[in-house]
Amino acid sequence: MTKVILITGASSGLGKAAASFLLAKNFRVLGTSRNPDKYALVEGLELLPFDLNRPETANELVERVMEKTGRIDVLINNAGAGITGPVEEIELSAMHSHVSTNFFGPLALIQKVLPVMREQKSGLIINVTSIGGYMGLPYRGLYSASKGALNMVSEALRMEVKRFGIDVVTLAPGDFATDIAERRIYSPLKKDSPYHDPYQHSLDTLNDHVTQGKDPLDFAKMVFKIITLHKRKVHYKSGSFLQKISLLLKRVLPDIVFEKMLMNHYKV
Ligand SMILES: NC(=O)c1ccc[n+]([C@@H]2O[C@H](COP(=O)([O-])OP(=O)(O)OC[C@H]3O[C@@H](n4cnc5c(N)ncnc54)[C@H](OP(=O)(O)O)[C@@H]3O)[C@@H](O)[C@H]2O)c1
């Protein structure tokens, strides 16, 4: 039977690349966007409306997918957004909104998809996190926190749903050349902010990383590999050698040494 794959945030970047790749591998793929009509169709890919900040749209989405396909074999929680700013100065409302987008939004969808997967007695959920979710990055604390939280809840969830034949994994991208930098929320600094220079340095480094980032096709291939594996790991990473090695360094180096490395790297 052809597997049905639902991928959120398929209008752009990593989600779009993964959707095209999976379509070419003959899966039935449905994607989502907040504004499906705005985007030219990737051939064969249907975009359905879904907004991470409006949990009620999760229900409507799952109903529409079930009407069309009758099952959901794989949910890829890919949609997400970035936010930057000094923790001291990001408006609390922006913090709430960001965590809704990157954490509560995917969870709202998972809650609607799980009954379908339990009924099927099978399913796979891939939560797209970030290498930045394994460490607190300066001026990206909220982003690191939202992705780190998604990582943690995925670990818990996988133990809860294993008994129903459902697998949950995370996939943490490093830097990929997508539109994420343009869509990111750059929290405005307060007048006379003491963070101005280091924040700017960190943004310059960050945006260089994204522009020089890897081809989203590598991410798509990793998604395909995870879907087709019989035995899966809990966490996957897709990024440059340097980004992956940073996770190893974080594990083995004293915290204070790792922190110094990050501060030098981001020039803060
Ligand atoms: N690119 C990287 O270097 C990188 C690194 C680490 C992690 N990631 C993660 O990878 C995922 C994909 O990122 P990307 O680089 O492909 O970014 P992107 O090009 O900006 O695409 C983001 C996708 O998410 C959707 N989206 C954004 N906000 C949404 C919301 N509130 N509700 C519903 N959908 C929303 C967008 O769809 P619409 O605007 O059409 O609704 C779009 O399809 C994200 O979770 C991101 O955090 C990316």
XYZ file of C-alpha atoms and ligand atoms in Angstrom:
316
model
C 0.000 0.000 0.000
C 1.275 3.491 -0.849
C 2.218 5.299 2.336
C 0.393 8.566 3.075
C 2.700 11.294 4.311
C 1.535 14.560 5.847
C 4.223 17.225 5.989
C 3.629 20.610 7.577
C 5.244 23.715 6.114
C 5.608 22.277 2.605
C 5.331 25.644 0.850
C 8.988 26.493 1.299
C 12.490 25.383 2.231
C 13.081 22.014 3.838
C 9.436 20.970 3.807
C 9.037 21.714 0.109
C 12.257 19.847 -0.734
C 11.200 16.824 1.317
C 7.711 16.821 -0.214
C 9.093 16.877 -3.778
C 11.584 14.128 -3.003
C 8.968 11.888 -1.394
C 6.548 12.464 -4.275
C 9.270 11.360 -6.681
C 9.583 8.190 -4.574
C 5.881 7.560 -5.201
C 4.511 8.248 -1.753
C 1.151 9.972 -1.425
C 2.177 13.322 0.007
C -0.007 16.086 1.416
C 1.546 19.319 2.590
C 0.412 22.341 4.538
C 0.728 26.122 4.424
C -1.057 28.988 6.136
C -1.909 30.283 2.653
C -2.058 27.329 0.295
C -3.458 29.388 -2.600
C -0.423 31.667 -2.599
C 1.956 28.961 -3.764
C 2.470 27.364 -7.137
C 1.947 23.649 -6.825
C 4.890 21.319 -6.744
C 3.572 18.795 -9.255
C 1.359 16.289 -7.456
C 1.562 18.030 -4.103
C -1.621 19.259 -2.559
C -1.275 22.001 0.057
C -3.909 22.170 2.776
C -4.418 25.016 5.246
C -2.797 24.719 8.649
C -1.649 27.373 11.108
C 0.505 26.327 14.049
C -0.828 29.280 16.034
C -4.453 28.250 15.543
C -4.824 24.788 17.117
C -8.364 24.412 15.733
C -6.859 24.164 12.236
C -5.139 20.895 13.299
C -8.531 19.264 13.647
C -9.726 20.536 10.270
C -6.475 19.427 8.652
C -6.674 15.864 9.930
C -10.341 15.624 8.896
C -9.482 16.771 5.374
C -6.553 14.392 5.054
C -8.705 11.491 6.255
C -11.461 12.385 3.765
C -8.900 12.320 0.969
C -6.756 9.351 1.904
C -8.358 7.433 4.781
C -5.048 7.103 6.619
C -1.900 8.889 7.786
C 1.230 6.763 7.858
C 3.794 9.474 8.474
C 3.442 12.909 10.051
C 6.397 15.215 9.523
C 6.131 18.172 11.885
C 8.384 20.406 9.841
C 6.688 23.833 9.914
C 8.377 26.245 12.239
C 9.918 29.650 12.537
C 12.873 31.463 14.019
C 13.146 34.305 16.461
C 16.175 36.285 17.587
C 16.743 38.835 20.282
C 18.241 39.279 23.728
C 16.232 37.367 26.311
C 15.960 40.528 28.409
C 14.251 42.474 25.647
C 11.984 40.105 23.713
C 8.365 41.036 24.435
C 6.614 38.343 26.474
C 3.826 38.221 23.875
C 6.428 37.441 21.178
C 7.849 34.691 23.389
C 4.411 33.126 23.825
C 3.714 33.335 20.125
C 7.054 31.754 19.219
C 6.601 28.855 21.631
C 3.085 28.365 20.237
C 4.517 28.123 16.744
C 7.404 25.779 17.396
C 6.137 23.736 20.337
C 2.395 23.849 21.040
C 1.517 23.905 17.328
C 3.223 20.604 16.500
C 1.784 19.087 19.710
C -1.754 20.155 18.764
C -1.374 18.340 15.460
C 0.160 15.261 17.090
C -2.860 15.049 19.403
C -5.190 14.933 16.392
C -3.083 12.493 14.369
C -2.434 9.965 17.150
C -6.007 8.577 17.303
C -5.742 7.863 13.558
C -2.396 6.127 13.988
C -3.621 4.169 17.036
C -6.592 2.942 15.023
C -4.224 1.892 12.217
C -1.890 0.318 14.816
C 1.008 1.939 13.002
C 2.513 5.298 12.255
C 5.639 7.382 12.293
C 6.026 10.935 13.583
C 9.127 12.905 12.640
C 9.520 16.082 14.673
C 11.853 18.541 12.991
C 13.877 20.224 15.716
C 17.268 21.908 15.255
C 20.906 21.415 16.171
C 20.351 24.747 17.942
C 17.857 22.913 20.168
C 20.682 20.949 21.767
C 22.385 24.070 23.131
C 21.349 27.552 24.214
C 22.539 29.837 21.425
C 23.160 33.505 22.254
C 20.376 35.791 20.996
C 18.487 32.708 19.910
C 17.573 31.517 23.379
C 13.856 31.311 22.612
C 14.426 29.321 19.443
C 16.836 26.932 21.201
C 14.321 26.539 24.019
C 11.330 25.828 21.744
C 13.230 23.240 19.710
C 14.854 21.741 22.828
C 11.396 21.369 24.348
C 10.129 19.607 21.212
C 13.104 17.270 21.478
C 12.297 16.385 25.091
C 8.588 15.853 24.603
C 9.385 13.610 21.621
C 11.453 11.365 23.886
C 8.560 11.091 26.331
C 5.916 10.604 23.657
C 7.781 7.792 21.919
C 7.691 5.690 25.095
C 3.965 6.351 25.508
C 2.938 5.374 21.986
C 5.351 2.526 21.253
C 2.726 0.059 22.502
C 0.403 1.168 19.670
C 2.964 0.465 16.962
C 3.758 4.162 16.586
C 7.317 5.442 16.291
C 8.414 8.990 17.136
C 11.803 10.390 16.136
C 13.367 13.810 15.932
C 15.347 15.197 13.030
C 17.592 18.167 13.816
C 18.786 20.169 10.827
C 21.952 22.219 10.984
C 22.115 25.215 8.643
C 20.324 24.862 5.309
C 19.925 27.472 2.607
C 16.207 28.294 2.901
C 14.080 31.400 3.438
C 14.073 30.947 7.209
C 16.237 34.048 7.777
C 13.783 36.279 5.874
C 10.810 34.910 7.762
C 12.457 34.940 11.160
C 11.166 37.391 13.769
C 13.920 39.850 14.606
C 12.839 41.154 17.951
C 13.403 44.932 17.973
C 15.992 46.238 20.403
C 15.014 48.836 22.958
C 16.281 52.373 22.452
C 19.860 52.566 23.789
C 19.927 48.793 24.208
C 23.207 47.573 25.722
C 22.988 44.506 23.470
C 23.267 46.315 20.143
C 26.801 45.345 19.020
C 27.020 41.730 20.182
C 23.486 41.082 18.883
C 24.472 42.450 15.470
C 27.638 40.310 15.408
C 25.669 37.200 16.255
C 23.105 37.978 13.526
C 25.845 38.456 10.919
C 27.320 35.048 11.784
C 23.911 33.418 11.867
C 22.768 34.767 8.509
C 26.090 33.808 6.874
C 25.503 30.269 8.098
C 22.062 30.078 6.513
C 23.174 31.584 3.179
C 26.121 29.210 3.028
C 23.957 26.392 4.368
C 23.543 22.965 2.855
C 21.215 22.034 0.034
C 17.699 21.162 1.327
C 17.915 18.034 -0.838
C 20.256 16.501 1.783
C 17.529 17.016 4.371
C 14.969 15.434 2.034
C 17.180 12.369 1.587
C 17.502 12.000 5.346
C 13.713 12.146 5.730
C 13.359 9.425 3.086
C 15.950 7.283 4.860
C 14.147 7.602 8.205
C 10.808 6.668 6.636
C 12.196 3.571 4.934
C 14.252 2.247 7.877
C 12.922 -0.761 9.773
C 14.705 0.032 13.000
C 15.106 3.698 13.838
C 17.152 5.711 16.287
C 15.514 8.253 18.582
C 17.324 11.338 17.261
C 18.686 12.178 13.814
C 20.825 15.089 12.733
C 21.281 16.518 9.270
C 23.948 19.170 8.922
C 27.570 19.908 8.191
C 30.398 17.989 9.827
C 31.177 21.016 12.017
C 27.593 21.289 13.225
C 27.397 17.610 14.075
C 30.784 17.648 15.808
C 29.597 20.582 17.943
C 27.101 18.215 19.559
C 29.870 15.788 20.409
C 31.968 18.627 21.806
C 29.057 19.754 23.941
C 28.868 16.273 25.439
C 32.564 15.841 26.147
C 33.902 19.324 26.922
C 33.429 21.076 30.265
C 30.406 23.442 29.938
C 32.557 26.487 30.493
C 34.905 25.556 27.627
C 32.027 24.857 25.257
C 30.434 28.171 26.202
C 33.679 30.012 25.425
C 33.767 28.349 21.995
C 30.192 29.445 21.253
C 30.883 33.007 22.400
C 33.962 33.229 20.183
C 32.093 31.765 17.276
C 29.192 34.213 17.514
C 31.508 37.079 18.511
C 29.445 37.988 21.577
N 16.908 26.206 7.415
C 17.629 25.923 8.449
O 18.828 26.213 8.468
C 17.038 25.213 9.654
C 17.903 24.841 10.690
C 17.394 24.178 11.795
C 16.045 23.898 11.873
N 15.214 24.274 10.867
C 13.789 23.950 11.007
O 13.329 23.328 9.838
C 11.946 23.625 9.634
C 11.740 24.177 8.233
O 12.471 25.386 8.119
P 12.871 26.056 6.719
O 14.291 26.431 6.825
O 12.406 25.218 5.590
O 12.036 27.418 6.829
P 11.135 28.205 5.769
O 11.725 28.132 4.407
O 10.898 29.543 6.403
O 9.777 27.357 5.763
C 8.980 27.306 6.925
C 7.688 26.567 6.612
O 6.907 26.538 7.824
C 5.625 27.105 7.556
N 5.229 27.918 8.703
C 5.916 28.946 9.274
N 5.214 29.471 10.293
C 4.048 28.773 10.348
C 2.895 28.829 11.180
N 2.776 29.736 12.166
N 1.892 27.939 10.962
C 1.994 27.031 9.968
N 3.039 26.921 9.142
C 4.053 27.783 9.335
C 5.780 27.958 6.308
O 4.548 27.888 5.590
P 3.592 29.143 5.242
O 4.394 30.396 5.450
O 3.237 28.889 3.813
O 2.462 28.983 6.183
C 6.881 27.250 5.537
O 6.362 26.268 4.673
C 11.570 24.616 10.745
O 10.949 23.927 11.808
C 12.912 25.175 11.184
O 12.903 25.642 12.511
C 15.676 24.931 9.756
